[in-house]
Short mmCIF file of C-alpha atoms and ligand atoms in Angstrom, two decimals:
data_model
loop_
_atom_site.label_atom_id
_atom_site.label_comp_id
_atom_site.label_asym_id
_atom_site.label_seq_id
_atom_site.Cartn_x
_atom_site.Cartn_y
_atom_site.Cartn_z
CA MET A 17 150.49 163.36 91.85
CA LEU A 18 152.47 165.74 94.03
CA GLN A 19 154.11 163.97 96.95
CA SER A 20 153.69 167.08 99.14
CA LYS A 21 149.92 166.53 98.86
CA LEU A 22 149.95 162.71 99.25
CA PHE A 23 148.04 161.41 102.31
CA PRO A 24 149.47 160.20 104.62
CA LYS A 25 153.23 160.68 105.00
CA THR A 26 155.63 157.73 105.29
CA LYS A 27 156.62 156.50 108.76
CA ARG A 28 160.14 155.87 110.01
CA GLU A 29 159.14 153.04 112.36
CA ALA A 30 156.90 150.03 111.87
CA PRO A 31 154.09 149.50 114.43
CA LYS A 32 155.28 147.56 117.51
CA GLU A 33 152.80 144.71 117.05
CA ALA A 34 153.73 144.18 113.36
CA GLU A 35 155.32 140.76 112.79
CA SER A 36 155.07 140.23 109.05
CA ILE A 37 156.98 142.02 106.31
CA ASN A 38 153.88 143.20 104.46
CA HIS A 39 152.42 144.66 107.66
CA LYS A 40 155.62 146.61 108.42
CA LEU A 41 156.38 147.89 104.93
CA LEU A 42 152.83 148.65 103.80
CA VAL A 43 152.14 150.65 106.98
CA ARG A 44 155.48 152.49 106.85
CA GLY A 45 155.07 153.30 103.16
CA GLY A 46 151.55 154.71 103.72
CA PHE A 47 149.66 152.03 101.78
CA ILE A 48 147.42 150.70 104.57
CA ASP A 49 146.21 151.61 108.05
CA GLN A 50 144.94 149.28 110.75
CA LEU A 51 141.62 150.12 112.42
CA MET A 52 141.72 146.98 114.59
CA ALA A 53 143.12 143.46 114.23
CA GLY A 54 142.12 142.18 110.79
CA SER A 55 140.49 145.42 109.62
CA TRP A 56 142.34 147.77 107.28
CA THR A 57 141.93 151.00 105.37
CA LEU A 58 143.46 150.90 101.91
CA LEU A 59 145.05 154.35 101.78
CA PRO A 60 145.44 156.17 98.43
CA LEU A 61 148.71 154.38 97.52
CA GLY A 62 147.37 150.96 98.58
CA TRP A 63 144.11 151.50 96.71
CA ARG A 64 146.04 152.37 93.53
CA VAL A 65 147.86 149.00 93.74
CA VAL A 66 144.66 147.05 94.47
CA GLN A 67 142.91 148.72 91.51
CA LYS A 68 145.74 147.56 89.22
CA ILE A 69 145.46 144.02 90.62
CA ASN A 70 141.69 144.15 90.12
CA GLN A 71 142.03 145.33 86.52
CA ILE A 72 144.27 142.37 85.63
CA ILE A 73 141.73 140.00 87.24
CA ARG A 74 138.81 141.78 85.52
CA GLU A 75 140.40 141.47 82.05
CA GLU A 76 140.89 137.72 82.45
CA MET A 77 137.39 137.20 83.89
CA ASP A 78 135.84 139.10 80.96
CA ALA A 79 137.96 137.03 78.54
CA ILE A 80 136.19 133.82 79.70
CA GLY A 81 132.72 135.36 79.46
CA GLY A 82 132.40 136.70 83.01
CA GLN A 83 129.85 139.49 83.55
CA GLU A 84 130.65 141.89 86.37
CA MET A 85 127.96 142.94 88.87
CA LEU A 86 127.72 143.80 92.57
CA MET A 87 125.86 141.86 95.27
CA PRO A 88 124.83 142.96 98.78
CA LEU A 89 126.88 142.29 101.93
CA LEU A 90 124.00 142.19 104.41
CA HIS A 91 122.13 138.87 104.18
CA PRO A 92 118.99 137.60 105.95
CA ARG A 93 119.32 134.50 108.12
CA SER A 94 116.65 132.72 106.06
CA ILE A 95 118.81 132.37 102.95
CA TRP A 96 121.66 130.77 104.91
CA GLY A 97 119.14 128.46 106.57
CA GLU A 98 118.24 126.99 103.17
CA THR A 99 121.63 125.27 102.80
CA GLY A 100 122.22 124.77 106.53
CA ARG A 101 125.31 126.93 106.45
CA TRP A 102 123.83 129.24 109.13
CA GLY A 103 124.44 126.41 111.60
CA SER A 104 127.55 125.09 113.30
CA ALA A 105 130.27 122.91 111.77
CA LYS A 106 129.65 120.59 114.72
CA ASP A 107 126.25 119.62 113.25
CA ASN A 108 126.99 119.80 109.51
CA PRO A 109 130.30 119.58 107.64
CA LEU A 110 129.45 122.77 105.72
CA GLY A 111 128.07 124.64 108.78
CA ALA A 112 129.70 128.06 108.77
CA GLN A 113 128.57 129.70 112.03
CA GLU A 114 132.17 129.65 113.28
CA VAL A 115 133.39 131.89 110.44
CA MET A 116 130.29 134.10 109.97
CA TYR A 117 129.39 137.37 111.66
CA GLN A 118 125.80 136.77 112.73
CA PHE A 119 123.74 139.33 114.62
CA LYS A 120 120.26 140.65 115.49
CA ASP A 121 119.02 144.18 114.81
CA ILE A 122 117.02 146.09 117.47
CA ARG A 123 113.78 144.47 116.25
CA GLY A 124 115.23 140.99 116.71
CA LYS A 125 115.65 140.24 113.00
CA GLU A 126 118.70 138.09 112.27
CA TYR A 127 121.36 138.81 109.66
CA ALA A 128 124.83 137.79 108.59
CA LEU A 129 127.59 139.78 106.98
CA SER A 130 128.68 138.18 103.74
CA PHE A 131 131.53 135.68 103.98
CA THR A 132 130.76 134.35 100.46
CA HIS A 133 127.88 134.57 97.94
CA GLU A 134 126.88 131.08 96.74
CA GLU A 135 123.43 131.31 98.36
CA ILE A 136 122.84 134.80 96.96
CA VAL A 137 123.73 133.73 93.41
CA MET A 138 121.48 130.66 93.79
CA ASP A 139 118.60 132.97 94.73
CA LEU A 140 119.30 135.07 91.62
CA LEU A 141 119.36 131.96 89.44
CA ARG A 142 116.07 130.50 90.68
CA LYS A 143 114.36 133.82 89.97
CA ASN A 144 115.83 134.10 86.49
CA ILE A 145 116.58 130.63 85.06
CA LYS A 146 113.77 128.68 83.44
CA SER A 147 115.16 126.47 80.72
CA TYR A 148 118.42 125.07 79.39
CA GLN A 149 118.43 128.05 77.01
CA ASP A 150 119.11 130.38 79.98
CA LEU A 151 122.34 128.52 80.81
CA PRO A 152 125.29 128.76 81.20
CA VAL A 153 125.63 131.86 83.40
CA TYR A 154 128.99 133.40 84.44
CA VAL A 155 128.80 136.32 86.90
CA TYR A 156 131.39 137.87 89.18
CA HIS A 157 131.95 140.76 91.52
CA PHE A 158 134.62 142.47 93.59
CA SER A 159 133.44 143.13 97.11
CA THR A 160 134.17 142.95 100.81
CA LYS A 161 134.07 139.65 102.66
CA PHE A 162 133.77 139.21 106.41
CA ARG A 163 135.24 136.19 108.19
CA ASN A 164 135.44 135.73 111.92
CA GLU A 165 139.11 134.93 111.83
CA PRO A 166 140.46 133.85 115.22
CA ARG A 167 144.03 134.71 114.22
CA ALA A 168 143.76 138.01 112.38
CA ARG A 169 147.40 138.82 111.81
CA SER A 170 150.08 138.75 109.10
CA GLY A 171 149.10 142.22 107.86
CA VAL A 172 146.62 142.06 105.01
CA LEU A 173 147.17 138.32 104.49
CA ARG A 174 144.64 137.29 107.14
CA GLY A 175 141.86 139.81 107.73
CA ARG A 176 138.41 139.77 109.29
CA GLU A 177 137.31 142.07 106.49
CA PHE A 178 138.99 141.86 103.09
CA MET A 179 138.42 142.25 99.39
CA MET A 180 137.49 139.30 97.22
CA LYS A 181 136.76 138.73 93.55
CA ASP A 182 134.30 135.87 93.32
CA LEU A 183 133.08 134.34 90.08
CA TYR A 184 130.10 131.95 89.93
CA SER A 185 129.11 129.70 87.06
CA ALA A 186 125.90 127.75 86.45
CA HIS A 187 125.54 124.91 83.93
CA VAL A 188 123.21 122.26 82.50
CA SER A 189 125.58 119.35 83.16
CA GLU A 190 128.62 118.16 85.04
CA LYS A 191 130.51 118.00 81.74
CA ASP A 192 129.77 121.64 80.97
CA MET A 193 130.70 122.67 84.54
CA MET A 194 134.03 120.81 84.42
CA GLU A 195 134.91 122.26 81.01
CA TYR A 196 134.39 125.75 82.38
CA TYR A 197 136.24 124.84 85.59
CA GLU A 198 139.29 124.01 83.47
CA LYS A 199 138.91 127.32 81.60
CA VAL A 200 138.88 129.21 84.90
CA LYS A 201 141.97 127.29 86.00
CA VAL A 202 143.79 128.52 82.88
CA ALA A 203 142.50 132.09 83.37
CA TYR A 204 143.70 132.06 86.99
CA ALA A 205 147.12 130.84 85.93
CA LYS A 206 147.26 133.77 83.45
CA ILE A 207 146.30 136.23 86.20
CA PHE A 208 148.97 135.03 88.64
CA LYS A 209 151.58 134.98 85.87
CA ARG A 210 150.67 138.57 84.90
CA LEU A 211 150.93 139.57 88.57
CA GLY A 212 154.52 138.27 88.54
CA PHE A 213 154.10 135.33 90.94
CA ASN A 214 156.00 132.03 91.08
CA PHE A 215 153.06 129.76 91.95
CA ARG A 216 151.81 126.17 91.94
CA ILE A 217 148.30 124.77 91.57
CA THR A 218 147.51 122.26 94.28
CA GLU A 219 144.61 119.92 94.99
CA ALA A 220 142.83 120.68 98.23
CA SER A 221 139.71 119.86 100.23
CA GLY A 222 136.78 122.29 99.94
CA GLY A 223 136.38 123.43 103.57
CA VAL A 224 132.93 124.94 104.27
CA PHE A 225 132.16 125.13 100.53
CA THR A 226 132.06 121.54 99.30
CA THR A 227 133.08 117.98 100.05
CA ASN A 228 134.48 117.73 96.47
CA ARG A 229 138.19 118.08 95.72
CA THR A 230 139.10 121.66 94.74
CA HIS A 231 142.18 123.54 93.54
CA GLU A 232 144.26 126.23 95.22
CA PHE A 233 146.72 128.68 93.69
CA GLN A 234 149.73 128.87 95.98
CA VAL A 235 152.53 131.43 95.66
CA LEU A 236 155.90 130.02 96.73
CA CYS A 237 157.09 132.16 99.64
CA ASP A 238 159.33 131.34 102.61
CA THR A 239 157.21 133.47 104.95
CA GLY A 240 153.94 131.77 103.88
CA GLU A 241 151.66 130.05 106.39
CA ASP A 242 150.68 127.18 104.10
CA THR A 243 152.71 124.11 103.24
CA ILE A 244 152.39 122.47 99.84
CA PHE A 245 153.91 119.49 98.07
CA TYR A 246 154.57 119.61 94.33
CA CYS A 247 156.41 117.73 91.60
CA ASP A 248 159.66 119.27 90.32
CA LYS A 249 158.93 117.96 86.79
CA CYS A 250 155.16 118.17 86.11
CA ASP A 251 152.11 120.13 87.31
CA TRP A 252 151.15 117.75 90.14
CA GLY A 253 150.62 119.36 93.55
CA GLU A 254 148.68 118.88 96.80
CA ASN A 255 148.30 120.95 99.94
CA LYS A 256 149.36 119.65 103.34
CA GLU A 257 145.82 118.80 104.48
CA ILE A 258 145.31 116.06 101.87
CA PHE A 259 148.89 115.02 101.08
CA GLN A 260 149.62 111.43 102.06
CA GLY A 261 152.86 110.72 100.17
CA LYS A 262 156.45 111.25 101.19
CA GLU A 263 158.61 114.34 100.75
CA LYS A 264 161.34 113.60 98.16
CA GLY A 265 159.22 110.61 97.03
CA VAL A 266 158.39 109.86 93.39
CA CYS A 267 155.60 111.94 91.79
CA PRO A 268 152.38 109.86 91.57
CA LYS A 269 151.44 111.52 88.25
CA CYS A 270 154.50 111.54 85.96
CA LYS A 271 156.43 108.86 87.93
CA LYS A 272 159.63 110.74 87.05
CA GLY A 273 159.75 113.91 89.18
CA LYS A 274 160.55 114.24 92.84
CA ILE A 275 158.08 115.60 95.43
CA VAL A 276 159.21 118.95 96.84
CA LYS A 277 157.88 120.50 100.06
CA ALA A 278 157.54 124.31 100.18
CA LYS A 279 156.04 127.19 102.18
CA SER A 280 153.40 129.15 100.32
CA ILE A 281 150.60 131.72 100.43
CA GLU A 282 147.20 130.81 99.00
CA VAL A 283 145.97 133.58 96.68
CA GLY A 284 143.11 131.88 94.86
CA ASN A 285 140.85 128.85 94.92
CA ILE A 286 138.31 127.22 92.63
CA PHE A 287 135.43 124.93 93.60
CA PRO A 288 133.41 122.53 91.40
CA LEU A 289 130.35 122.58 93.67
CA GLY A 290 128.06 120.30 91.63
CA THR A 291 124.32 120.23 92.36
CA TRP A 292 124.53 120.39 96.17
CA TYR A 293 123.40 124.04 96.34
CA ALA A 294 120.75 123.73 93.61
CA GLU A 295 119.14 120.75 95.32
CA ARG A 296 118.90 122.50 98.68
CA MET A 297 117.71 125.82 97.26
CA ARG A 298 115.48 124.31 94.55
CA VAL A 299 117.23 125.84 91.55
CA TYR A 300 116.02 123.86 88.55
CA TYR A 301 115.91 124.32 84.80
CA ALA A 302 113.82 122.52 82.18
CA ASP A 303 115.88 120.41 79.73
CA LYS A 304 115.01 119.88 76.02
CA ASN A 305 112.33 117.36 76.98
CA GLY A 306 110.82 119.64 79.60
CA MET A 307 112.32 117.59 82.46
CA LYS A 308 113.26 119.53 85.61
CA LYS A 309 116.94 119.22 86.50
CA PRO A 310 119.16 120.82 89.15
CA VAL A 311 121.68 123.43 88.02
CA TRP A 312 125.40 122.52 88.16
CA PHE A 313 127.37 125.19 89.92
CA GLY A 314 130.96 126.34 90.51
CA SER A 315 132.59 129.19 92.43
CA TYR A 316 136.01 130.74 92.04
CA GLY A 317 137.76 133.24 94.36
CA ILE A 318 140.80 135.51 94.39
CA GLY A 319 141.63 137.86 97.29
CA PRO A 320 143.06 141.12 95.86
CA THR A 321 144.05 142.45 99.31
CA ARG A 322 145.81 139.18 100.05
CA VAL A 323 147.53 139.51 96.66
CA LEU A 324 148.69 142.99 97.77
CA GLY A 325 150.31 141.53 100.90
CA THR A 326 151.79 138.60 98.99
CA LEU A 327 153.42 140.91 96.42
CA VAL A 328 155.27 142.63 99.27
CA GLU A 329 156.24 139.33 100.93
CA VAL A 330 157.86 138.08 97.71
CA SER A 331 159.36 141.36 96.43
CA HIS A 332 161.18 143.65 98.87
CA ASP A 333 164.64 144.33 100.30
CA GLU A 334 165.96 145.86 103.54
CA LYS A 335 165.08 149.35 102.26
CA GLY A 336 161.47 148.74 101.32
CA ILE A 337 159.01 147.43 98.76
CA ILE A 338 159.94 146.57 95.14
CA TRP A 339 156.73 146.72 93.08
CA PHE A 340 156.52 144.86 89.79
CA PRO A 341 155.74 147.52 87.11
CA GLN A 342 152.30 146.08 86.29
CA VAL A 343 150.98 146.69 89.83
CA ALA A 344 153.11 149.65 90.98
CA PRO A 345 151.12 152.60 92.39
CA PHE A 346 152.96 154.87 89.92
CA ALA A 347 155.19 154.05 86.93
CA VAL A 348 157.79 156.69 87.83
CA HIS A 349 159.00 158.45 90.96
CA LEU A 350 160.31 161.90 89.97
CA ILE A 351 162.73 163.21 92.60
CA GLU A 352 163.41 166.93 92.56
CA LEU A 353 166.67 168.00 94.23
CA PRO A 354 167.80 171.60 94.94
CA GLY A 355 168.80 173.64 91.91
CA ALA A 356 166.73 171.60 89.42
CA LYS A 357 165.26 173.85 86.73
CA ASN A 358 163.14 171.33 84.82
CA ALA A 359 161.13 169.42 87.49
CA LYS A 360 157.78 170.99 86.58
CA SER A 361 158.29 170.59 82.84
CA VAL A 362 159.47 166.94 83.20
CA TYR A 363 156.37 166.25 85.33
CA ASP A 364 154.03 167.88 82.81
CA ILE A 365 155.61 166.11 79.83
CA LEU A 366 155.44 162.68 81.53
CA LYS A 367 151.80 163.27 82.47
CA GLY A 368 151.09 164.45 78.93
CA GLU A 369 152.44 161.10 77.69
CA GLY A 370 149.92 159.32 79.93
CA ILE A 371 152.59 158.12 82.37
CA ASP A 372 151.60 157.80 86.06
CA VAL A 373 154.14 159.88 87.97
CA LEU A 374 154.66 160.72 91.63
CA TRP A 375 156.63 163.98 91.91
CA ASP A 376 158.59 164.44 95.13
CA ASP A 377 158.30 168.22 95.30
CA ARG A 378 158.75 168.38 99.10
CA GLU A 379 161.25 170.69 100.71
CA VAL A 380 163.23 167.98 102.51
CA GLY A 381 166.78 166.65 102.17
CA ALA A 382 167.95 164.33 99.39
CA GLY A 383 168.61 161.52 101.88
CA GLU A 384 165.00 161.54 103.08
CA LYS A 385 163.69 161.64 99.50
CA PHE A 386 165.80 158.64 98.43
CA ALA A 387 164.89 156.66 101.57
CA ASP A 388 161.19 157.30 100.95
CA ALA A 389 161.54 156.37 97.27
CA ASP A 390 163.14 153.03 98.25
CA LEU A 391 160.45 152.41 100.89
CA ILE A 392 157.50 153.18 98.56
CA GLY A 393 159.13 151.02 95.90
CA ILE A 394 158.10 152.55 92.56
CA PRO A 395 160.14 150.62 89.93
CA VAL A 396 161.73 153.65 88.19
CA ARG A 397 163.29 156.70 89.85
CA LEU A 398 164.06 159.85 87.83
CA VAL A 399 166.20 162.46 89.57
CA VAL A 400 166.46 166.08 88.43
CA SER A 401 169.00 168.36 90.12
CA ARG A 402 171.43 171.20 89.44
CA GLU A 403 173.84 168.62 87.97
CA THR A 404 171.42 166.89 85.59
CA GLY A 405 170.85 170.05 83.51
CA ASP A 406 168.16 169.40 80.90
CA LYS A 407 168.58 165.61 81.28
CA VAL A 408 167.29 163.19 83.91
CA GLU A 409 169.04 160.57 86.02
CA TRP A 410 167.33 157.20 85.54
CA LYS A 411 167.62 154.45 88.16
CA ASN A 412 165.71 151.21 88.56
CA ARG A 413 164.56 150.37 92.09
CA THR A 414 166.51 147.12 91.96
CA SER A 415 169.77 148.27 90.35
CA GLY A 416 172.32 150.53 92.03
CA LYS A 417 173.55 152.17 88.83
CA PRO A 418 172.01 155.49 87.79
CA GLU A 419 172.39 156.73 84.21
CA LEU A 420 172.04 160.23 82.80
CA ILE A 421 169.71 160.21 79.80
CA SER A 422 167.43 162.57 77.90
CA LEU A 423 163.79 162.83 78.88
CA GLU A 424 162.83 161.55 75.43
CA ASP A 425 164.86 158.38 75.99
CA SER A 426 163.30 157.83 79.40
CA ILE A 427 159.81 158.17 77.89
CA ASN A 428 160.74 155.58 75.25
CA LYS A 429 162.00 153.23 77.97
CA LEU A 430 158.76 153.63 79.91
CA SER A 431 156.39 152.99 77.03
ZN1 ZN B 26 155.26 114.77 88.26
#
């Protein structure tokens, strides 16, 4: 990709209203653009990062049998009426009116914009599941979610419209559901490890999804809005809403570790929903004896756009973003300075090797090019200039020391 053609250009100043680091740096770097509070365009650079995040998630979902599909975002009122979630939380603990966008069209028909898809998957299951032989089912999709968020701020961490990967599983028994729940927990841990996060798994309440205990995946981050408590020796952890122990107290699980309090950002959650949805929406299967039984059900979410914001919150410096290689928009930033003879050939050779490269071919000063490279945050910078001759100057985004090496060596280091 030629930087002279990249839309849009970087910005010197962050927007006045921006408070959070991800908001400031992602807007300045040209990754995202705000339409209104909580509503964002993922610009070409931002979309490249989100696609890399999504691919890591997709690989781990497929590895535990997930089948990808795509469900609609416009839902009729009737389907939300079946579980009572159309109504208010004042009348029903799972009432979701407060977080849903509900509206009438010009003929008076009522709809909601999707804030989740449990009811939609239940409808699919009752049309397609007859016997125990049709179970289990594991389906997932990546799509937009709408939530009427009263405090839409913190950049892409808290949006009214955002991207979500949601996986749903349906089972013949609680045992089968819980076995798969544990598998998803392991898959999620793999995903967040691959993304480069330092995270903890905490027990939490289920909000408008379930009255069962659930699990959250929390990235440790000083600028996070959540507070969690975890053991410094074992995997025990709880979020603030259900924690009843004492900070620095003894871990209730291993009885050895100390309880640590930390700020965090929630990037994923998993819910063992049980038969609550199947009973309300009449989703039954016939067991081996022909007896009708309700389907056991779980749902599992990760917010890729929230992951995008979290990556910036945990990995940046005063100059800009520092992308981990596995999610960087490009693998290499090629900086062409005046007098360079080999920029075009270096670019073509890198591309020929299948390496994603952003070539700064603009006619601007070296200072501006380096400042933009630090802001955009691609992990490896290669400079070609009059002085580098037929070699390239390699510099990591995080280390100050450049080294002059051959193009062949830099290709070996990249692959
Ligand atoms: Zn412990």
